Tab-separated table of C-alpha atoms in Angstrom:
chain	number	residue	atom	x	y	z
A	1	UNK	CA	191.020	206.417	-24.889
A	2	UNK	CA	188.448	209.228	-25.251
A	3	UNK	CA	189.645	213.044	-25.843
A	4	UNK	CA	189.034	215.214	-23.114
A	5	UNK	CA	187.081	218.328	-24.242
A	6	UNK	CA	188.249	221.554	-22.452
A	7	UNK	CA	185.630	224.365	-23.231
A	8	UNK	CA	187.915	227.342	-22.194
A	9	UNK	CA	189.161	226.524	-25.733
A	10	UNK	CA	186.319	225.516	-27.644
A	11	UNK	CA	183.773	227.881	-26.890
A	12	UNK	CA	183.406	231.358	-27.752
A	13	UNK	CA	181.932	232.470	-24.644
A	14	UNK	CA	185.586	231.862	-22.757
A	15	UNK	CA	187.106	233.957	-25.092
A	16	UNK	CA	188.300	237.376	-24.543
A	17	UNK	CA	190.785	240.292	-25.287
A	18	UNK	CA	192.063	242.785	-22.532
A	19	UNK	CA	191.495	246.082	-23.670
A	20	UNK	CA	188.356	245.079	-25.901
A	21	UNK	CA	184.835	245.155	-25.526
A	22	UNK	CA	183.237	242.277	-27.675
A	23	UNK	CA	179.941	241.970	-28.189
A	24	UNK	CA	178.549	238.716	-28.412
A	25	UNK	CA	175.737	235.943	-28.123
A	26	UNK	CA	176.105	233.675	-25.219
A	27	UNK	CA	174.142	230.324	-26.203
A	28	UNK	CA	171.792	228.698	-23.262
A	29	UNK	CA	174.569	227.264	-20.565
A	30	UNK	CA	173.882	224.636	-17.959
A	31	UNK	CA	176.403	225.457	-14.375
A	32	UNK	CA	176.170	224.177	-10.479
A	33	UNK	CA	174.903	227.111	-8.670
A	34	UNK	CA	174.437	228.443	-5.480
A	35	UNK	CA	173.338	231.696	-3.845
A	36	UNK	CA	174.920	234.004	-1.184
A	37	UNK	CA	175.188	237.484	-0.157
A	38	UNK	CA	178.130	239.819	1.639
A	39	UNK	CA	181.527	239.921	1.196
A	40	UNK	CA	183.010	237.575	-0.650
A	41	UNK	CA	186.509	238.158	1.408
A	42	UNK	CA	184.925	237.941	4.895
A	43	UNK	CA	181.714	235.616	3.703
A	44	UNK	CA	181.394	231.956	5.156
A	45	UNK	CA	178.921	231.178	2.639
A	46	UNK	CA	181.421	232.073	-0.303
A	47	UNK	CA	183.828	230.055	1.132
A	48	UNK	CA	181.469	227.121	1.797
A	49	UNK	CA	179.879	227.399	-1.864
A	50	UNK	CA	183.372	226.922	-3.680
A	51	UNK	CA	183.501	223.863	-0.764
A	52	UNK	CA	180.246	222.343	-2.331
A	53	UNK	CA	180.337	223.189	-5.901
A	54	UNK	CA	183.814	221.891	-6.609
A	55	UNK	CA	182.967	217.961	-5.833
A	56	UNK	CA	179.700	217.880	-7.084
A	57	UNK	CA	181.878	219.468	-10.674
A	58	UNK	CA	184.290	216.421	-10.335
A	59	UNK	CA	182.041	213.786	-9.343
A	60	UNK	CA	179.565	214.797	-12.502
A	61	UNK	CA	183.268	214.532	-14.948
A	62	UNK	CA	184.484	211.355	-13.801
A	63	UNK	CA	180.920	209.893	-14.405
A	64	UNK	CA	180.518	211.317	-17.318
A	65	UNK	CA	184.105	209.791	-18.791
A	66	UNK	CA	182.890	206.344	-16.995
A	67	UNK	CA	179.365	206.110	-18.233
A	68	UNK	CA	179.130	208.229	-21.221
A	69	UNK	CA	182.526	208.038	-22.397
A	70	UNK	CA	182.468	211.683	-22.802
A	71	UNK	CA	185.195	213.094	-20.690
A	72	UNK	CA	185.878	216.810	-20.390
A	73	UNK	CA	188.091	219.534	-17.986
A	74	UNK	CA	186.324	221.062	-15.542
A	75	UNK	CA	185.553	224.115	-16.680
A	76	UNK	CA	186.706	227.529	-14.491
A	77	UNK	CA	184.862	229.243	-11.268
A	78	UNK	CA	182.067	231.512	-12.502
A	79	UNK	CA	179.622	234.490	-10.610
A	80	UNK	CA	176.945	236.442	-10.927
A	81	UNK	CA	177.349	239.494	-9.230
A	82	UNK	CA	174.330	242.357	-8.429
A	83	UNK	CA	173.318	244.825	-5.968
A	84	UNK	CA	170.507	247.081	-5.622
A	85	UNK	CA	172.515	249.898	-6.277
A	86	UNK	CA	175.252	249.065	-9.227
A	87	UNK	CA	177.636	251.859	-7.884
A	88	UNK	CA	178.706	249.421	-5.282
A	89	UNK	CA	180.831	247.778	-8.159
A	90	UNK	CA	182.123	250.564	-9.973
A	91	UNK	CA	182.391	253.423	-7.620
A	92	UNK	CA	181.990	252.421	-3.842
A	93	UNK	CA	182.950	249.147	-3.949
A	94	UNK	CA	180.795	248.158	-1.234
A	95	UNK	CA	181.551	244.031	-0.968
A	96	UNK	CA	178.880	244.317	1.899
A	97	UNK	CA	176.146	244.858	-0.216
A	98	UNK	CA	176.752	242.734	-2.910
A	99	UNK	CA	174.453	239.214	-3.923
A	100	UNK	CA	175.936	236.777	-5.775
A	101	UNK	CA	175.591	233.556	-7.490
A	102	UNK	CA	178.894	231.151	-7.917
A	103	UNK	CA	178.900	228.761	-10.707
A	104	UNK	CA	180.558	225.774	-12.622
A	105	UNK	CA	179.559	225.274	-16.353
A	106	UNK	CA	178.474	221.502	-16.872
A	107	UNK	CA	178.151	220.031	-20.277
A	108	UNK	CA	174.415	219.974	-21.763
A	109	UNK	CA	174.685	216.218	-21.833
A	110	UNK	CA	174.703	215.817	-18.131
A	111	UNK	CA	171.084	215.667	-16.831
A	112	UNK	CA	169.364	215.666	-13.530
A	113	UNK	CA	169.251	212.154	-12.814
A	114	UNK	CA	173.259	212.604	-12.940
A	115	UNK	CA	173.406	215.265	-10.925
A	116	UNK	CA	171.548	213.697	-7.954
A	117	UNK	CA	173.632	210.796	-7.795
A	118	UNK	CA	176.829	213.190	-7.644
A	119	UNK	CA	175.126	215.339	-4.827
A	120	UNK	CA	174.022	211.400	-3.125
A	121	UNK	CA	178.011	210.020	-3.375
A	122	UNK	CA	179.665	214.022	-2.652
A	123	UNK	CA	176.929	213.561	0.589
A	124	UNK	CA	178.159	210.448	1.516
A	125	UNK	CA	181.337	211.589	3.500
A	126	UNK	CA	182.666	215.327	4.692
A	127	UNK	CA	180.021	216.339	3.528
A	128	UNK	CA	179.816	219.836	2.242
A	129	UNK	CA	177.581	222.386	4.326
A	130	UNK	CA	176.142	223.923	1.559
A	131	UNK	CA	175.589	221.013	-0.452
A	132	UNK	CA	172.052	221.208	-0.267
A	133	UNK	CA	171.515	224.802	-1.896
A	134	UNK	CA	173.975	223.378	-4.820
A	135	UNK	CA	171.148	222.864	-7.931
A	136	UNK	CA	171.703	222.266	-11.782
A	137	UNK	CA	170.137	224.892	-13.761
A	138	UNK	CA	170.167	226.461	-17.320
A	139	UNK	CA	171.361	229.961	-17.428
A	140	UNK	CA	170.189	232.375	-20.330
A	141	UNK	CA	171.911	235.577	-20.768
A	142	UNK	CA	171.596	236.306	-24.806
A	143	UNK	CA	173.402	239.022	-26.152
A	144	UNK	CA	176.206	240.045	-24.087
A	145	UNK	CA	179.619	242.525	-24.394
A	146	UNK	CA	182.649	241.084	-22.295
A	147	UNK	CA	186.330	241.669	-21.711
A	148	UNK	CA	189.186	240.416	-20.380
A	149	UNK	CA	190.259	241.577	-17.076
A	150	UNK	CA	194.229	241.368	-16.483
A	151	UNK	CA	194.744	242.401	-12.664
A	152	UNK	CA	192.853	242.143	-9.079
A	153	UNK	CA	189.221	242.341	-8.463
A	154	UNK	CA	189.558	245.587	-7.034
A	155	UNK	CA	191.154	247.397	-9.566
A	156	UNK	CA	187.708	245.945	-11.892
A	157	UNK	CA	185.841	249.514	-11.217
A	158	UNK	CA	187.692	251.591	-14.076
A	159	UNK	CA	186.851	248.800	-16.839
A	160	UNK	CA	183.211	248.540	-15.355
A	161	UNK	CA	182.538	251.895	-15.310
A	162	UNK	CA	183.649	252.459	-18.821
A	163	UNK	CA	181.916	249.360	-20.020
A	164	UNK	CA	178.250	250.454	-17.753
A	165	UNK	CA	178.454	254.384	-19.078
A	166	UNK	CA	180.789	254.505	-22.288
A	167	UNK	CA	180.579	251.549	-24.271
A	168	UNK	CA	176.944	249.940	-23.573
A	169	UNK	CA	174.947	253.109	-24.293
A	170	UNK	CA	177.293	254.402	-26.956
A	171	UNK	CA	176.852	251.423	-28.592
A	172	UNK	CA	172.852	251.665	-28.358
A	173	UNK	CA	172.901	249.164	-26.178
A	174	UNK	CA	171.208	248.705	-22.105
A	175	UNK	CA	172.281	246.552	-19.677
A	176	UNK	CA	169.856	243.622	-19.048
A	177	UNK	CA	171.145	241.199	-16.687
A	178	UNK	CA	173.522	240.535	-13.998
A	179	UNK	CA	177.383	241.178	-13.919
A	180	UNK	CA	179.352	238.178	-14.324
A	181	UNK	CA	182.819	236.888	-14.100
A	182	UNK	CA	184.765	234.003	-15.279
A	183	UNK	CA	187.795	233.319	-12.984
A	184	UNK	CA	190.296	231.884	-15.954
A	185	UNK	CA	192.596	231.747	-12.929
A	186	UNK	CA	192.180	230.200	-9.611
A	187	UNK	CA	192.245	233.141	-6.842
A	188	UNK	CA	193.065	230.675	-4.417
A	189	UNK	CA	196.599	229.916	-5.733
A	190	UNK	CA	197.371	232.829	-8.471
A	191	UNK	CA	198.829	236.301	-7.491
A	192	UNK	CA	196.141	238.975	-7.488
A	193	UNK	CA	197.931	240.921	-10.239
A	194	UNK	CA	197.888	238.022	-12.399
A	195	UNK	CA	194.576	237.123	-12.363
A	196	UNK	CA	192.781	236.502	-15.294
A	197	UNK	CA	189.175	237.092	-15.309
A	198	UNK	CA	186.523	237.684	-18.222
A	199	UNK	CA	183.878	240.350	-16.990
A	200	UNK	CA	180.626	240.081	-19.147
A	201	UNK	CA	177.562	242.079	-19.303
A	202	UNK	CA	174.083	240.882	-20.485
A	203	UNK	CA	172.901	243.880	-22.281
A	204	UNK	CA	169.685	244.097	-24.917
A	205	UNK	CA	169.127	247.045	-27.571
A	206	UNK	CA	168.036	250.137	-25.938
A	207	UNK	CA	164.763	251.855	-26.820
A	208	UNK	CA	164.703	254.744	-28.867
A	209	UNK	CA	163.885	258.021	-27.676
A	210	UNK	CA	161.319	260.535	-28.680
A	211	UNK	CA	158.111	260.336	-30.682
């Protein structure tokens, strides 16, 4: 019988302290993606996206167990958030205006010849309406400063805004990518105020000023 791998507890990058910011660098990670925009409370599309990345996830573990003999827990829910104004996350809160990019980390050993037969058999019955803008792809985000969020998504503005203004530039740092969360819990089933999520920022050194 193989051992299942569960990354939430092997890798660094799904580890994190409430009431720290830890700075840290996030190696090249391959996830399931796909794209939307609006509120992700009101938003078809966010609905549908969990609907099509979750079998594709499964369907990629159980073949990976069968023909690799490499089995592994699916890891947790994942998203990139942006807007073109950042105050929508930390001061207005505007879901409206917000893009976003959900996500499912997949091992580095599954390639794209696996991934199209999952997306073939998921296809093959109820199938998902977003399947098609599912894709495998290699995220890169580098250095990066993340915490762990104890609470509901709205009450996230307080620890952004003091990890955006306080601790990135006193720390002689910029941000340098897009905002993203790691649901450790599922927000489908879990009581907002004990939801678990890591928020992480992509950030690189910031130039020095004057001559």
């Amino acid at each position: 019988m193989t051992d299942k791998t569960d990354f939430k507890r092997t890798l660094d990058a799904y580890q994190a302290t409430r009431g720290r910011f830890r700075v840290l660098d996030v190696p090249d990670t391959q996830y399931l993606m796909v794209d939307g925009h609006g509120d992700p409370n009101t938003s078809p599309a966010f609905t549908a996206a969990v609907e099509a990345l979750y079998p594709v996830a499964y369907k990629l573990k159980f073949a990976s167990k069968r023909d690799l003999g490499r089995d592994y827990v699916v890891p947790p829910l994942e998203g990139l958030w942006w807007a073109e104004d950042m105050a929508s996350f930390t001061a207005a809160r505007d879901k409206s205006r917000w893009d976003w990019t959900l996500m499912i980390m997949v091992p580095d050993w599954i390639d794209k010849d696996m991934f199209a037969a999952a997306v073939e058999q998921v296809g093959a019955r109820n199938r998902p309406s977003r399947l098609d803008d599912t894709r495998l792809e290699t995220l890169s985000e580098g250095r990066c400063v993340q915490t762990l969020h104890l609470g509901s998504f709205d009450d996230e503005a307080e620890v952004l805004a003091r990890l955006h203004h306080e601790f990135v530039p006193g720390n002689g740092l910029r941000m340098a990518g897009r905002h993203h969360e790691i649901y450790l819990s599922d927000f489908r089933r879990v009581a907002p105020e004990k939801q678990r999520t890591i928020l992480r920022q992509p950030v690189t050194i910031a130039a020095a000023s004057g001559a």
